[in-house]
Amino acid sequence: MTRRARTCYDGARIFHPGPTPVTAHAPASPKIAPMTAARNGPLHGRLRVPGDKSMSHRALILGALAVGKTRISGLLEGEDVINTSKVMAALGARVERVGEGSWEVNGVGVGGFREPGATLDFGNSGTGCRLVMGAVAGCPVTATFDGDASLRTRPMQRILDPVALMGARTVAATVGGRLPLTLAGARDPIPIVYRTPAASAQIKSAVLLAGLAAPGETTVIESEASRDHTELMLRHFGAEVASGPDGPHGRRVTLKGQPELLAAAVTVPADPSSAAFPMVAVLIVPGSDVILTGVMMNPLRTGLIATLREMGASIETVAARDDAGEPMADLRVRASALRGVEVPALRAPSMIDEYPVLAVAAAFAEGTTVMRGLKELRVKESDRLAATAAMLRQNGVIVEIAGDDLIVHGKGTAPGGGLVATHMDHRIAMAALVMGLASQRPVRVDDAAFIATSFPGFADLMRGIGAALS
Ligand code: S3P
């Protein structure tokens, strides 16, 4: 896969409304950064991983659609979210960084986006791109969406289909509904009842965000519940959202259209999907004992913790609290003897981003771990099912893909010594480096640069608890 330039957070303090300051067509400047992880004794200390990525995107987008000044603390300042902040400025909001993780957004009101002067560049981020497609679909503006080589391979038809039903029009798209594409938002959006074709919070959120500007009720039905941060945050900003069960595992979410969204304070807790990497590292490096602080514990995000506990992991909740509508906790994690388990397909939505690092834990467990129903992994930042299997094989672990299932034969240890191809995928890079902290020989990744999309400071934070990353 060829790389294109990524938009980097440049430390600029204010992003004014104005021509979008993105680098969609800037010359490529590849900054490939290989990295190696090796054994280095037990991990110890306290660690707070950066803010939750899902909440950070949503806080910026809802802040931009609200009236008044939204104050966000704990915002993830990773490249994915920084790109969303720039896109919100390009669509007319005033977005200002006032301190570390502290941001203010002056919104334009529901339906009030203005037409951007240039292509919107989402870099590596499917979440930013798909959520903003929904938000734009409900406004009478035309915008072109683009991203890096990884994002250009990812399916966007799953968003274009429902927003077309609501009145938005795809003016131009690359074959198969891929980026770059141009979307004309609806002048008079139509509320719909939509059943999502996959358990995807991105699809659900895009429909709800488009439905904000529609009169009447927009309903999304999903047969398996996906993360509900959009619903929770919409309520926090004053919208009326009803949510209840639909069938044994599904949910039906209804938004009352044309609310006046009012600016709100948002506190973003630590990202459980980022916490997953030090968590598994601590479990597999003998003698380790670490406290992870302020981790978001939304039950639709804690599938990994449930699975690791079933595997015999020592993960103790030492302080639990609620903030801004989302539960959070400090977690004490200790090195543990793990055993193989079967992970049901139904659990996938609550841990969809955690399979690469769970597969590493499975390699260090005794016995076989079967992870079922991983079809959606094929359309993440990389084909994560194939990339996870290749990562393990490169390091001497026996692994199979059977249909949509991943099967790892754990031996309590891993030989290591491999070079892992990360395919522009931050989670493959971090999972491989976690493996190298416990394997018999070091593990090297071809490119750790994409870690900055979701977990800036990963290497330094891990070194701070004793990890050898070079
Ligand atoms: C996200 C939803 C998930 C997840 C992604 C973040 C979100 O994607 O993989 O990293 O913030 O809505 P899908 O909902 O498409 O599975």
Short mmCIF file of C-alpha atoms and ligand atoms in Angstrom, two decimals:
data_model
loop_
_atom_site.label_atom_id
_atom_site.label_comp_id
_atom_site.label_asym_id
_atom_site.label_seq_id
_atom_site.Cartn_x
_atom_site.Cartn_y
_atom_site.Cartn_z
CA MET A 1 0.00 0.00 0.00
CA THR A 2 1.42 3.42 -0.87
CA ARG A 3 1.42 6.08 1.79
CA ARG A 4 0.14 9.61 1.41
CA ALA A 5 0.93 12.53 3.60
CA ARG A 6 -0.98 12.50 6.87
CA THR A 7 -2.31 15.61 8.52
CA CYS A 8 -0.29 16.12 11.67
CA TYR A 9 -1.21 18.12 14.72
CA ASP A 10 1.10 21.06 14.37
CA GLY A 11 0.55 22.63 17.76
CA ALA A 12 -1.31 25.59 16.26
CA ARG A 13 -3.53 27.04 18.92
CA ILE A 14 -6.57 28.14 16.98
CA PHE A 15 -8.26 26.73 13.95
CA HIS A 16 -10.43 29.54 12.58
CA PRO A 17 -13.26 29.04 10.20
CA GLY A 18 -11.71 29.65 6.83
CA PRO A 19 -10.33 27.66 3.95
CA THR A 20 -9.76 24.23 5.35
CA PRO A 21 -6.12 23.89 6.46
CA VAL A 22 -5.77 20.28 5.40
CA THR A 23 -3.19 18.51 3.32
CA ALA A 24 -5.30 16.34 1.05
CA HIS A 25 -3.18 17.11 -1.95
CA ALA A 26 0.10 17.91 -0.31
CA PRO A 27 3.09 15.99 -1.61
CA ALA A 28 3.69 12.71 0.19
CA SER A 29 6.33 12.96 2.89
CA PRO A 30 6.71 9.44 4.22
CA LYS A 31 8.13 9.32 7.73
CA ILE A 32 8.33 5.59 8.26
CA ALA A 33 9.32 4.75 11.83
CA PRO A 34 10.26 1.14 12.58
CA MET A 35 10.23 0.15 16.27
CA THR A 36 11.39 -2.86 18.30
CA ALA A 37 10.06 -4.25 21.58
CA ALA A 38 12.07 -6.56 23.83
CA ARG A 39 11.85 -8.23 27.24
CA ASN A 40 13.00 -6.02 30.12
CA GLY A 41 11.71 -7.32 33.46
CA PRO A 42 8.37 -6.60 35.15
CA LEU A 43 6.18 -3.55 34.39
CA HIS A 44 5.30 -1.35 37.38
CA GLY A 45 3.58 1.93 38.15
CA ARG A 46 0.47 3.97 37.34
CA LEU A 47 -0.59 4.90 33.85
CA ARG A 48 -3.29 7.03 32.29
CA VAL A 49 -3.81 6.46 28.60
CA PRO A 50 -5.14 9.35 26.44
CA GLY A 51 -8.81 10.26 26.06
CA ASP A 52 -11.37 8.06 24.36
CA LYS A 53 -11.28 8.40 20.60
CA SER A 54 -15.00 7.75 20.01
CA MET A 55 -16.06 10.37 22.55
CA SER A 56 -13.48 12.87 21.31
CA HIS A 57 -14.77 12.80 17.72
CA ARG A 58 -18.36 13.10 18.93
CA ALA A 59 -17.63 15.97 21.35
CA LEU A 60 -16.12 18.01 18.50
CA ILE A 61 -18.93 17.20 16.07
CA LEU A 62 -21.78 17.85 18.51
CA GLY A 63 -19.99 20.96 19.79
CA ALA A 64 -19.88 22.19 16.20
CA LEU A 65 -23.61 21.53 15.75
CA ALA A 66 -24.61 23.14 19.07
CA VAL A 67 -25.35 26.74 19.85
CA GLY A 68 -22.85 28.30 22.27
CA LYS A 69 -19.41 27.36 23.56
CA THR A 70 -18.74 23.68 24.29
CA ARG A 71 -15.82 23.04 26.64
CA ILE A 72 -14.07 19.68 26.28
CA SER A 73 -11.46 18.34 28.68
CA GLY A 74 -9.38 15.22 28.22
CA LEU A 75 -9.77 15.34 24.42
CA LEU A 76 -7.60 12.81 22.62
CA GLU A 77 -5.01 14.85 20.72
CA GLY A 78 -4.27 12.05 18.26
CA GLU A 79 -4.11 12.65 14.53
CA ASP A 80 -7.58 11.17 13.85
CA VAL A 81 -9.29 13.58 16.24
CA ILE A 82 -7.15 16.56 15.21
CA ASN A 83 -8.34 15.95 11.64
CA THR A 84 -11.95 16.05 12.85
CA SER A 85 -11.25 19.34 14.65
CA LYS A 86 -9.90 20.84 11.43
CA VAL A 87 -12.89 19.57 9.49
CA MET A 88 -15.28 21.16 12.01
CA ALA A 89 -13.47 24.49 11.50
CA ALA A 90 -13.73 24.04 7.73
CA LEU A 91 -17.49 23.53 8.13
CA GLY A 92 -17.85 26.81 10.01
CA ALA A 93 -17.33 26.10 13.71
CA ARG A 94 -14.73 27.97 15.72
CA VAL A 95 -12.45 25.40 17.34
CA GLU A 96 -9.81 26.45 19.83
CA ARG A 97 -7.24 24.54 21.85
CA VAL A 98 -6.97 26.28 25.23
CA GLY A 99 -4.67 23.86 27.06
CA GLU A 100 -3.48 20.27 27.05
CA GLY A 101 -6.57 18.23 26.15
CA SER A 102 -8.76 21.30 26.74
CA TRP A 103 -10.68 22.56 23.75
CA GLU A 104 -13.53 24.97 23.09
CA VAL A 105 -15.94 24.74 20.19
CA ASN A 106 -18.35 27.50 19.16
CA GLY A 107 -20.98 25.75 17.11
CA VAL A 108 -23.11 26.76 14.15
CA GLY A 109 -26.38 25.11 15.25
CA VAL A 110 -28.20 22.09 13.79
CA GLY A 111 -28.24 22.25 9.98
CA GLY A 112 -25.85 25.22 10.01
CA PHE A 113 -22.66 23.85 8.46
CA ARG A 114 -21.31 26.07 5.72
CA GLU A 115 -19.82 24.75 2.51
CA PRO A 116 -16.11 23.97 2.94
CA GLY A 117 -13.61 25.67 0.65
CA ALA A 118 -11.50 22.54 0.10
CA THR A 119 -11.54 18.77 0.37
CA LEU A 120 -12.10 17.44 3.90
CA ASP A 121 -9.14 15.21 4.80
CA PHE A 122 -9.80 12.58 7.47
CA GLY A 123 -6.36 11.00 7.27
CA ASN A 124 -6.60 7.44 8.65
CA SER A 125 -9.95 7.83 10.44
CA GLY A 126 -13.04 5.88 9.41
CA THR A 127 -14.92 7.15 12.45
CA GLY A 128 -14.29 10.85 11.74
CA CYS A 129 -15.12 10.41 8.07
CA ARG A 130 -18.32 8.40 8.49
CA LEU A 131 -19.74 10.47 11.34
CA VAL A 132 -19.11 13.72 9.48
CA MET A 133 -20.69 12.25 6.33
CA GLY A 134 -23.86 11.79 8.37
CA ALA A 135 -23.67 15.29 9.84
CA VAL A 136 -23.07 16.86 6.39
CA ALA A 137 -25.89 14.78 4.84
CA GLY A 138 -28.40 16.73 6.92
CA CYS A 139 -27.12 20.17 5.82
CA PRO A 140 -27.60 21.93 2.46
CA VAL A 141 -23.88 21.91 1.60
CA THR A 142 -21.67 19.92 -0.75
CA ALA A 143 -18.38 18.50 0.53
CA THR A 144 -15.63 16.25 -0.78
CA PHE A 145 -14.30 13.60 1.62
CA ASP A 146 -10.85 12.05 1.38
CA GLY A 147 -8.25 10.29 3.46
CA ASP A 148 -5.02 8.32 3.34
CA ALA A 149 -4.37 5.13 1.36
CA SER A 150 -5.86 2.98 4.15
CA LEU A 151 -9.07 5.03 4.41
CA ARG A 152 -9.41 5.06 0.62
CA THR A 153 -9.81 1.26 0.68
CA ARG A 154 -12.62 1.26 3.26
CA PRO A 155 -16.32 0.87 2.41
CA MET A 156 -18.39 4.07 2.54
CA GLN A 157 -21.48 2.71 0.79
CA ARG A 158 -22.74 1.66 4.24
CA ILE A 159 -23.14 5.40 4.96
CA LEU A 160 -24.11 6.57 1.45
CA ASP A 161 -27.07 4.15 1.36
CA PRO A 162 -28.96 5.41 4.43
CA VAL A 163 -28.17 9.08 3.86
CA ALA A 164 -29.50 8.75 0.27
CA LEU A 165 -32.81 7.62 1.78
CA MET A 166 -32.73 10.84 3.81
CA GLY A 167 -32.26 13.00 0.71
CA ALA A 168 -28.47 13.38 0.44
CA ARG A 169 -26.90 12.74 -2.98
CA THR A 170 -23.56 11.19 -3.87
CA VAL A 171 -22.28 13.55 -6.56
CA ALA A 172 -19.13 11.57 -7.27
CA ALA A 173 -17.45 8.56 -5.70
CA THR A 174 -14.67 6.15 -6.47
CA VAL A 175 -15.71 2.66 -7.62
CA GLY A 176 -17.37 0.68 -4.83
CA GLY A 177 -18.37 3.79 -2.87
CA ARG A 178 -14.80 4.54 -1.84
CA LEU A 179 -13.00 7.83 -1.12
CA PRO A 180 -12.51 10.36 -2.52
CA LEU A 181 -16.20 11.11 -2.83
CA THR A 182 -18.43 14.16 -2.94
CA LEU A 183 -21.68 14.31 -1.03
CA ALA A 184 -24.45 16.90 -1.45
CA GLY A 185 -26.39 17.19 1.79
CA ALA A 186 -30.19 17.29 1.83
CA ARG A 187 -31.93 20.67 1.72
CA ASP A 188 -34.95 19.12 3.48
CA PRO A 189 -33.75 15.91 5.15
CA ILE A 190 -36.31 13.13 5.53
CA PRO A 191 -36.54 11.16 8.78
CA ILE A 192 -36.25 7.39 8.28
CA VAL A 193 -36.44 4.09 10.11
CA TYR A 194 -33.23 2.25 9.28
CA ARG A 195 -32.04 -1.25 10.13
CA THR A 196 -28.23 -1.33 10.03
CA PRO A 197 -26.65 -4.11 7.92
CA ALA A 198 -23.83 -4.59 10.49
CA ALA A 199 -23.45 -3.93 14.21
CA SER A 200 -21.70 -0.63 13.55
CA ALA A 201 -21.80 2.43 15.77
CA GLN A 202 -20.47 4.41 12.84
CA ILE A 203 -23.50 3.62 10.66
CA LYS A 204 -25.92 4.22 13.54
CA SER A 205 -24.24 7.52 14.40
CA ALA A 206 -24.18 8.76 10.81
CA VAL A 207 -27.95 8.20 10.49
CA LEU A 208 -28.67 9.89 13.83
CA LEU A 209 -26.46 12.88 12.98
CA ALA A 210 -28.19 13.27 9.60
CA GLY A 211 -31.54 12.96 11.41
CA LEU A 212 -30.77 15.96 13.60
CA ALA A 213 -31.87 18.34 10.85
CA ALA A 214 -34.89 16.27 9.78
CA PRO A 215 -38.38 16.94 11.13
CA GLY A 216 -40.04 14.08 13.01
CA GLU A 217 -38.35 10.98 14.31
CA THR A 218 -35.32 9.17 12.92
CA THR A 219 -35.00 5.57 14.12
CA VAL A 220 -32.05 3.18 13.90
CA ILE A 221 -32.52 -0.51 14.63
CA GLU A 222 -29.50 -2.74 15.15
CA SER A 223 -29.65 -6.48 15.71
CA GLU A 224 -26.63 -6.35 18.07
CA ALA A 225 -26.04 -3.33 20.26
CA SER A 226 -23.02 -1.23 19.29
CA ARG A 227 -21.35 1.46 21.41
CA ASP A 228 -23.85 4.15 22.44
CA HIS A 229 -21.70 7.27 22.90
CA THR A 230 -23.62 9.18 20.23
CA GLU A 231 -26.95 8.60 21.95
CA LEU A 232 -25.53 9.49 25.39
CA MET A 233 -23.82 12.62 24.13
CA LEU A 234 -26.81 13.76 22.07
CA ARG A 235 -28.87 13.66 25.29
CA HIS A 236 -26.09 15.51 27.11
CA PHE A 237 -26.43 18.29 24.49
CA GLY A 238 -30.20 18.46 24.98
CA ALA A 239 -31.63 16.19 22.25
CA GLU A 240 -34.45 13.76 22.96
CA VAL A 241 -33.22 10.22 22.27
CA ALA A 242 -35.12 7.09 23.26
CA SER A 243 -33.33 3.76 23.31
CA GLY A 244 -34.65 0.32 24.14
CA PRO A 245 -34.19 -3.36 23.36
CA ASP A 246 -35.07 -4.81 19.97
CA GLY A 247 -35.03 -8.59 19.92
CA PRO A 248 -32.74 -10.58 22.21
CA HIS A 249 -29.54 -8.61 21.55
CA GLY A 250 -30.51 -5.59 19.49
CA ARG A 251 -31.47 -1.98 20.14
CA ARG A 252 -33.89 0.53 18.70
CA VAL A 253 -32.82 4.15 18.98
CA THR A 254 -35.13 7.05 18.13
CA LEU A 255 -34.08 10.68 17.86
CA LYS A 256 -36.59 13.52 17.86
CA GLY A 257 -35.50 15.74 14.97
CA GLN A 258 -34.61 19.43 14.90
CA PRO A 259 -33.63 19.81 18.54
CA GLU A 260 -31.79 22.89 19.62
CA LEU A 261 -28.47 21.44 20.66
CA LEU A 262 -27.02 23.51 23.48
CA ALA A 263 -23.31 23.73 24.20
CA ALA A 264 -22.26 21.44 27.05
CA ALA A 265 -19.19 20.54 29.08
CA VAL A 266 -17.68 17.20 28.09
CA THR A 267 -15.10 15.30 30.12
CA VAL A 268 -13.46 12.54 28.11
CA PRO A 269 -12.26 9.54 30.17
CA ALA A 270 -9.28 7.37 29.19
CA ASP A 271 -9.84 5.20 26.12
CA PRO A 272 -10.46 1.53 27.00
CA SER A 273 -9.27 0.52 23.52
CA SER A 274 -5.92 2.21 24.22
CA ALA A 275 -5.79 0.86 27.80
CA ALA A 276 -6.05 -2.62 26.24
CA PHE A 277 -2.38 -2.49 25.15
CA PRO A 278 -0.72 -1.83 28.53
CA MET A 279 -3.34 -4.13 30.11
CA VAL A 280 -2.31 -7.13 28.03
CA ALA A 281 1.38 -6.23 28.35
CA VAL A 282 1.08 -6.30 32.15
CA LEU A 283 -0.76 -9.64 32.07
CA ILE A 284 1.92 -11.38 29.95
CA VAL A 285 5.13 -9.89 31.38
CA PRO A 286 5.88 -11.97 34.51
CA GLY A 287 5.86 -10.14 37.85
CA SER A 288 4.11 -7.01 36.50
CA ASP A 289 1.67 -4.92 38.56
CA VAL A 290 0.23 -1.66 37.14
CA ILE A 291 -2.73 0.63 37.88
CA LEU A 292 -4.50 2.05 34.83
CA THR A 293 -6.39 5.18 35.87
CA GLY A 294 -9.64 6.76 34.69
CA VAL A 295 -10.53 4.07 32.15
CA MET A 296 -13.97 4.43 30.57
CA MET A 297 -16.14 1.43 31.57
CA ASN A 298 -19.17 1.83 29.30
CA PRO A 299 -20.56 -1.75 29.22
CA LEU A 300 -20.63 -1.64 25.41
CA ARG A 301 -16.83 -1.23 25.46
CA THR A 302 -15.71 -3.72 28.11
CA GLY A 303 -15.82 -7.01 26.20
CA LEU A 304 -12.05 -7.38 26.38
CA ILE A 305 -11.98 -7.07 30.18
CA ALA A 306 -14.73 -9.71 30.48
CA THR A 307 -12.83 -12.02 28.14
CA LEU A 308 -9.47 -11.57 29.87
CA ARG A 309 -11.09 -12.26 33.24
CA GLU A 310 -12.52 -15.50 31.81
CA MET A 311 -8.97 -16.34 30.73
CA GLY A 312 -7.83 -15.98 34.34
CA ALA A 313 -6.56 -12.38 34.26
CA SER A 314 -6.21 -10.45 37.48
CA ILE A 315 -7.96 -7.14 36.70
CA GLU A 316 -9.33 -5.52 39.82
CA THR A 317 -11.57 -2.44 39.90
CA VAL A 318 -10.01 -0.26 42.60
CA ALA A 319 -12.09 2.90 42.14
CA ALA A 320 -15.25 3.29 40.09
CA ARG A 321 -17.06 6.55 39.41
CA ASP A 322 -19.33 8.29 36.90
CA ASP A 323 -18.46 11.38 34.91
CA ALA A 324 -20.34 13.13 32.09
CA GLY A 325 -22.69 10.19 31.69
CA GLU A 326 -19.97 7.57 31.20
CA PRO A 327 -18.76 5.22 33.96
CA MET A 328 -15.02 5.01 34.56
CA ALA A 329 -12.66 3.17 36.90
CA ASP A 330 -9.08 2.70 38.02
CA LEU A 331 -7.98 -0.85 37.25
CA ARG A 332 -5.20 -2.78 38.99
CA VAL A 333 -3.75 -5.32 36.58
CA ARG A 334 -1.28 -8.03 37.59
CA ALA A 335 0.65 -10.59 35.55
CA SER A 336 -1.48 -13.73 35.32
CA ALA A 337 -1.40 -17.30 34.05
CA LEU A 338 -3.93 -17.21 31.20
CA ARG A 339 -5.90 -20.06 29.63
CA GLY A 340 -7.55 -20.33 26.23
CA VAL A 341 -11.29 -19.54 25.93
CA GLU A 342 -14.02 -19.32 23.33
CA VAL A 343 -15.13 -15.74 22.63
CA PRO A 344 -18.71 -15.67 21.28
CA ALA A 345 -19.56 -13.67 18.14
CA LEU A 346 -22.14 -11.73 20.13
CA ARG A 347 -19.39 -10.13 22.17
CA ALA A 348 -17.61 -8.72 19.11
CA PRO A 349 -19.29 -5.27 19.03
CA SER A 350 -18.16 -4.57 22.62
CA MET A 351 -14.50 -5.32 21.83
CA ILE A 352 -14.28 -4.88 18.07
CA ASP A 353 -10.99 -2.93 18.22
CA GLU A 354 -9.39 -5.24 20.78
CA TYR A 355 -8.93 -8.49 18.81
CA PRO A 356 -5.31 -7.90 17.71
CA VAL A 357 -4.17 -7.49 21.31
CA LEU A 358 -6.49 -10.24 22.57
CA ALA A 359 -4.82 -12.53 20.02
CA VAL A 360 -1.47 -11.67 21.64
CA ALA A 361 -2.88 -12.55 25.09
CA ALA A 362 -4.18 -15.81 23.56
CA ALA A 363 -0.68 -16.70 22.29
CA PHE A 364 0.62 -16.39 25.88
CA ALA A 365 -2.28 -18.42 27.30
CA GLU A 366 -2.21 -22.20 27.71
CA GLY A 367 -4.61 -23.80 25.24
CA THR A 368 -6.68 -22.72 22.28
CA THR A 369 -8.62 -19.46 22.03
CA VAL A 370 -11.40 -19.27 19.43
CA MET A 371 -12.65 -15.79 18.53
CA ARG A 372 -15.86 -16.02 16.56
CA GLY A 373 -17.66 -13.70 14.14
CA LEU A 374 -14.89 -11.30 13.12
CA LYS A 375 -16.16 -10.35 9.66
CA GLU A 376 -16.06 -6.62 10.45
CA LEU A 377 -12.31 -6.86 11.18
CA ARG A 378 -11.73 -7.25 7.44
CA VAL A 379 -12.78 -3.63 6.83
CA LYS A 380 -10.88 -1.81 9.57
CA GLU A 381 -7.73 0.30 9.03
CA SER A 382 -6.29 -2.88 7.48
CA ASP A 383 -7.76 -6.34 6.91
CA ARG A 384 -7.22 -6.85 10.62
CA LEU A 385 -8.15 -10.50 10.60
CA ALA A 386 -5.39 -11.31 8.09
CA ALA A 387 -2.93 -8.82 9.63
CA THR A 388 -3.43 -10.23 13.16
CA ALA A 389 -2.89 -13.81 11.96
CA ALA A 390 0.22 -12.76 10.00
CA MET A 391 1.60 -10.88 13.03
CA LEU A 392 1.37 -14.02 15.17
CA ARG A 393 2.72 -16.37 12.47
CA GLN A 394 5.73 -14.10 11.91
CA ASN A 395 6.53 -14.67 15.56
CA GLY A 396 6.17 -18.43 15.67
CA VAL A 397 2.60 -18.66 17.01
CA ILE A 398 0.25 -21.26 15.52
CA VAL A 399 -2.90 -19.56 14.26
CA GLU A 400 -5.75 -20.32 11.85
CA ILE A 401 -8.50 -18.34 10.17
CA ALA A 402 -11.65 -20.43 9.68
CA GLY A 403 -14.34 -18.42 7.88
CA ASP A 404 -14.78 -15.35 10.08
CA ASP A 405 -13.18 -16.96 13.14
CA LEU A 406 -9.65 -16.55 14.45
CA ILE A 407 -8.12 -19.50 16.30
CA VAL A 408 -4.92 -19.10 18.30
CA HIS A 409 -3.09 -22.09 19.77
CA GLY A 410 -1.52 -20.72 22.95
CA LYS A 411 1.66 -22.23 24.38
CA GLY A 412 2.14 -19.93 27.38
CA THR A 413 4.94 -18.15 25.50
CA ALA A 414 5.85 -16.95 22.00
CA PRO A 415 9.15 -17.32 20.16
CA GLY A 416 9.08 -13.75 18.70
CA GLY A 417 11.92 -12.63 16.47
CA GLY A 418 9.61 -11.53 13.62
CA LEU A 419 9.25 -8.35 11.57
CA VAL A 420 5.57 -7.36 11.50
CA ALA A 421 3.93 -5.54 8.59
CA THR A 422 1.54 -3.02 10.16
CA HIS A 423 -0.38 -2.02 6.97
CA MET A 424 -0.96 1.59 8.19
CA ASP A 425 -2.86 0.12 11.16
CA HIS A 426 -2.11 1.57 14.61
CA ARG A 427 -3.60 -1.36 16.50
CA ILE A 428 -1.53 -3.96 14.65
CA ALA A 429 1.59 -1.92 15.48
CA MET A 430 0.76 -1.66 19.19
CA ALA A 431 -0.32 -5.31 19.51
CA ALA A 432 2.93 -6.51 17.91
CA LEU A 433 5.01 -4.32 20.23
CA VAL A 434 3.12 -5.68 23.26
CA MET A 435 3.98 -9.20 22.08
CA GLY A 436 7.67 -8.26 21.87
CA LEU A 437 7.71 -7.21 25.54
CA ALA A 438 7.16 -10.85 26.58
CA SER A 439 8.34 -13.03 23.68
CA GLN A 440 11.61 -14.97 23.73
CA ARG A 441 13.17 -12.77 21.06
CA PRO A 442 12.37 -9.11 20.25
CA VAL A 443 9.57 -8.19 17.84
CA ARG A 444 10.05 -5.43 15.27
CA VAL A 445 7.32 -3.49 13.44
CA ASP A 446 7.92 -1.93 10.04
CA ASP A 447 6.16 1.33 10.94
CA ALA A 448 5.06 2.65 14.32
CA ALA A 449 4.12 6.11 12.96
CA PHE A 450 0.40 5.33 12.74
CA ILE A 451 0.23 4.77 16.51
CA ALA A 452 -0.07 8.58 16.69
CA THR A 453 -3.53 8.38 15.10
CA SER A 454 -5.06 7.03 18.34
CA PHE A 455 -2.41 6.82 21.07
CA PRO A 456 0.09 9.67 20.95
CA GLY A 457 2.85 9.09 23.52
CA PHE A 458 2.37 5.30 23.50
CA ALA A 459 6.10 4.48 23.51
CA ASP A 460 6.96 6.99 26.26
CA LEU A 461 4.06 5.89 28.48
CA MET A 462 5.06 2.25 28.07
CA ARG A 463 8.72 3.07 28.79
CA GLY A 464 7.51 4.85 31.93
CA ILE A 465 6.28 1.53 33.37
CA GLY A 466 9.46 -0.29 32.33
CA ALA A 467 8.93 -1.41 28.71
CA ALA A 468 11.93 -1.69 26.38
CA LEU A 469 10.89 0.00 23.12
CA SER A 470 13.54 1.30 20.76
C1 S3P B 1 -16.22 3.45 16.40
C2 S3P B 1 -16.90 2.34 16.03
C3 S3P B 1 -16.26 1.09 15.62
C4 S3P B 1 -14.77 1.06 15.93
C5 S3P B 1 -14.09 2.36 15.68
C6 S3P B 1 -14.75 3.47 16.48
C7 S3P B 1 -16.99 4.65 16.78
O1 S3P B 1 -16.46 0.92 14.23
O2 S3P B 1 -14.11 0.03 15.22
O3 S3P B 1 -12.72 2.30 16.05
O4 S3P B 1 -16.40 5.56 17.41
O5 S3P B 1 -18.17 4.72 16.45
P1 S3P B 1 -17.82 0.24 13.71
O6 S3P B 1 -18.90 0.83 14.48
O7 S3P B 1 -17.96 0.55 12.26
O8 S3P B 1 -17.61 -1.23 13.98
#
